[in-house]
Short mmCIF file of C-alpha atoms in Angstrom, two decimals:
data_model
loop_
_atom_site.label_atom_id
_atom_site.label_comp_id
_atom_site.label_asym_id
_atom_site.label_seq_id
_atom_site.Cartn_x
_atom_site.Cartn_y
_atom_site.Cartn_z
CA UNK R 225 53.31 135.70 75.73
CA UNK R 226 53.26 132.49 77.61
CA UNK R 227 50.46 130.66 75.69
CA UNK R 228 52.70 131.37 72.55
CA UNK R 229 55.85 130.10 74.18
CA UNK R 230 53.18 126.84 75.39
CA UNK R 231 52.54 126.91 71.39
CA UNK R 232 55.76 127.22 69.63
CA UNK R 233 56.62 124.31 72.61
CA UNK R 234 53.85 122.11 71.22
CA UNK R 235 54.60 122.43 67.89
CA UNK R 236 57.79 121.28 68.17
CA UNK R 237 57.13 118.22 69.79
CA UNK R 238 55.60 116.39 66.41
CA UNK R 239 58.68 117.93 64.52
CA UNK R 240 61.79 116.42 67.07
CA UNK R 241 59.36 113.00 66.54
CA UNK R 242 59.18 112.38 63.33
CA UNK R 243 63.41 113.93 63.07
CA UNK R 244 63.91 110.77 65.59
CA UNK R 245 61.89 108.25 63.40
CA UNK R 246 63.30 109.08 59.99
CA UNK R 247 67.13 108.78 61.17
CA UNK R 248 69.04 105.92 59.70
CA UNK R 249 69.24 102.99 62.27
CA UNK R 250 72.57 101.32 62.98
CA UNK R 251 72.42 97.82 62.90
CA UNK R 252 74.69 95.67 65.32
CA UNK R 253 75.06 92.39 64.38
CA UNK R 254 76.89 90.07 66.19
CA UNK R 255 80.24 89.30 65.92
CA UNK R 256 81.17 85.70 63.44
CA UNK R 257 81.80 82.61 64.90
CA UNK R 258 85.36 82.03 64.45
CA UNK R 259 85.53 78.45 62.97
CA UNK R 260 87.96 76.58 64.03
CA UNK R 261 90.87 75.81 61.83
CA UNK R 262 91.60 72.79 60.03
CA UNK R 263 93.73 70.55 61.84
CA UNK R 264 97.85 70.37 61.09
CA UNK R 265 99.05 67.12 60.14
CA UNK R 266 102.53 66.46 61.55
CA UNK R 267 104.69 63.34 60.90
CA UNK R 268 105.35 60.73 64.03
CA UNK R 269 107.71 58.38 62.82
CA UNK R 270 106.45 56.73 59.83
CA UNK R 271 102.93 57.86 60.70
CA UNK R 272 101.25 61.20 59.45
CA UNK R 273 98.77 62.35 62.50
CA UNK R 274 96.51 65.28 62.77
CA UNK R 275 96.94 67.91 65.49
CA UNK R 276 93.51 69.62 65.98
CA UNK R 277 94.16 73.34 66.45
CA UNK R 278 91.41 73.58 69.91
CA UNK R 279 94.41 71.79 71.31
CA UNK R 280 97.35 73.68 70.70
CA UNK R 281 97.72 76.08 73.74
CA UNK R 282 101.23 77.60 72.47
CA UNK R 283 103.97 78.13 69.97
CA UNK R 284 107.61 78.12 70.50
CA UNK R 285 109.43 79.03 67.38
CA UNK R 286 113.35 78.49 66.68
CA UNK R 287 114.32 79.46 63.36
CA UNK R 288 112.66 77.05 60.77
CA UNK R 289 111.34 74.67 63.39
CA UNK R 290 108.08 75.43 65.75
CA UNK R 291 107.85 73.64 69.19
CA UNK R 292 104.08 72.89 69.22
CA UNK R 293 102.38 72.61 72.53
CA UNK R 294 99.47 71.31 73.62
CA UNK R 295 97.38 70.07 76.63
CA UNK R 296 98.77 66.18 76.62
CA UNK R 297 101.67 66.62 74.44
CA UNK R 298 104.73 68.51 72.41
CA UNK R 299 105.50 68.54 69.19
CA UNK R 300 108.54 69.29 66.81
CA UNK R 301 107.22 70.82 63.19
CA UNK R 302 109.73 71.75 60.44
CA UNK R 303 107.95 75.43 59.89
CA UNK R 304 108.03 79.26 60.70
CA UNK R 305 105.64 80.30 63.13
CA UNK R 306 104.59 82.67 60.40
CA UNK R 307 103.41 79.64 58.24
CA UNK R 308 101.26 78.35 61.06
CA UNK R 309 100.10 81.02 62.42
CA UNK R 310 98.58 81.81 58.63
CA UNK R 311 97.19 78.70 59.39
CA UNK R 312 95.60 78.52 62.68
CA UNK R 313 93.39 81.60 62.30
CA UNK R 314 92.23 83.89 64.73
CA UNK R 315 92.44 82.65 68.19
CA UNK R 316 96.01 82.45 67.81
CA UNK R 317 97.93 85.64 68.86
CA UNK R 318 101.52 86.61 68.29
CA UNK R 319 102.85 88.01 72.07
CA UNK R 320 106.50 87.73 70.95
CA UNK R 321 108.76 86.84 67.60
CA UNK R 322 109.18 83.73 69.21
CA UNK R 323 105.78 82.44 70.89
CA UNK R 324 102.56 82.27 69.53
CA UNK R 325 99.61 81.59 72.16
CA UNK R 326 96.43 79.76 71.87
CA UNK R 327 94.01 82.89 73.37
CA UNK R 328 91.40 80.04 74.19
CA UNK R 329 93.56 78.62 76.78
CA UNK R 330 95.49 82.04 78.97
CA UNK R 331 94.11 81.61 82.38
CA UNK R 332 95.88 84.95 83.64
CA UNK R 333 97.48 88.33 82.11
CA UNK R 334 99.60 89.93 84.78
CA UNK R 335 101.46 93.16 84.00
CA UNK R 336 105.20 92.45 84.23
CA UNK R 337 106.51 95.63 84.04
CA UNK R 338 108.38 97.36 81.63
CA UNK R 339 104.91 97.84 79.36
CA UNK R 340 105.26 93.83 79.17
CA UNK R 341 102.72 91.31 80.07
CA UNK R 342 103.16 87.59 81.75
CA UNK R 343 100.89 85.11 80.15
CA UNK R 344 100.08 82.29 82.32
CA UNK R 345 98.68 79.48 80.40
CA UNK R 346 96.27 76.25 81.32
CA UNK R 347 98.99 73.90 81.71
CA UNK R 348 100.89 76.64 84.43
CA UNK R 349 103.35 77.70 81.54
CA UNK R 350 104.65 81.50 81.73
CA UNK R 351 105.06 83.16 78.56
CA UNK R 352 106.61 86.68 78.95
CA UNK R 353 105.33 89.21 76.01
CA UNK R 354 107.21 91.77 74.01
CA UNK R 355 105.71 95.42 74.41
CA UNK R 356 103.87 94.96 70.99
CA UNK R 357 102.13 91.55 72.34
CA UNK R 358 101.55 93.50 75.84
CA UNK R 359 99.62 95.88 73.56
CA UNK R 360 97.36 93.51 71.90
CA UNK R 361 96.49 92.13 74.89
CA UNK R 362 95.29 95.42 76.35
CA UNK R 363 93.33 95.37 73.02
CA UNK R 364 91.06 92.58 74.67
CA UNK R 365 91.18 93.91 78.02
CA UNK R 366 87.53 95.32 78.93
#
């Protein structure tokens, strides 16, 4: 009995191999580069200057006008944040109706309780998420 359970054992062995070969392979290919998005033109005075989006570290929006901040300056833009944020692409992340943040620049997520986050941002701004932006950022948490 034992050199037929030895045989059935080494029969098998060819079979499992060539199962494992012929199984279809999953290819992981890495994820795009996310290209950066064209720059916004806003108007400064009787000048029209461009505002690269690497830049921009936050949005602050008030009804049709967007406070635009960046790492030297801030901005006033007659927009929605919706309209810019179709804009800017995805590096941008809506953590509240109100702010938009530039993901590229958060030095720190803190819990803030509440299911809430606290964003603190390269220039040592605070930005305190709703509980839907608290949950995108747990998204990206690994």
């Amino acid at each position: 009995m034992q050199g037929l359970t030895l045989y059935g054992l080494f029969a098998t062995v060819p079979y499992f191999r060539s199962a494992a070969q012929h199984q279809p392979q999953i290819a992981v290919s890495p994820p795009p580069e996310q290209s950066l998005a064209p720059p916004l033109f806003y108007r400064d005075g009787d000048e029209i200057r461009p505002l690269a989006s690497d830049r921009i570290m936050f949005l602050r929006g008030a009804d049709d006008y967007v406070e635009v901040t960046t790492v030297t300056s801030t901005h006033l833009l007659r927009a929605t944040i919706a309209q810019l944020l179709a804009r800017l692409g995805g590096a941008f992340l809506r953590m509240h109706r109100s702010w938009v943040v530039n993901s590229r620049h958060i030095v720190r997520v803190v819990p803030a309780g509440n299911g809430r986050m606290l964003l603190q941002m390269d220039n040592g701004a605070l930005i305190t998420t709703s509980r839907a932006g608290a949950r995108i950022c747990r998204e990206y948490i690994v």
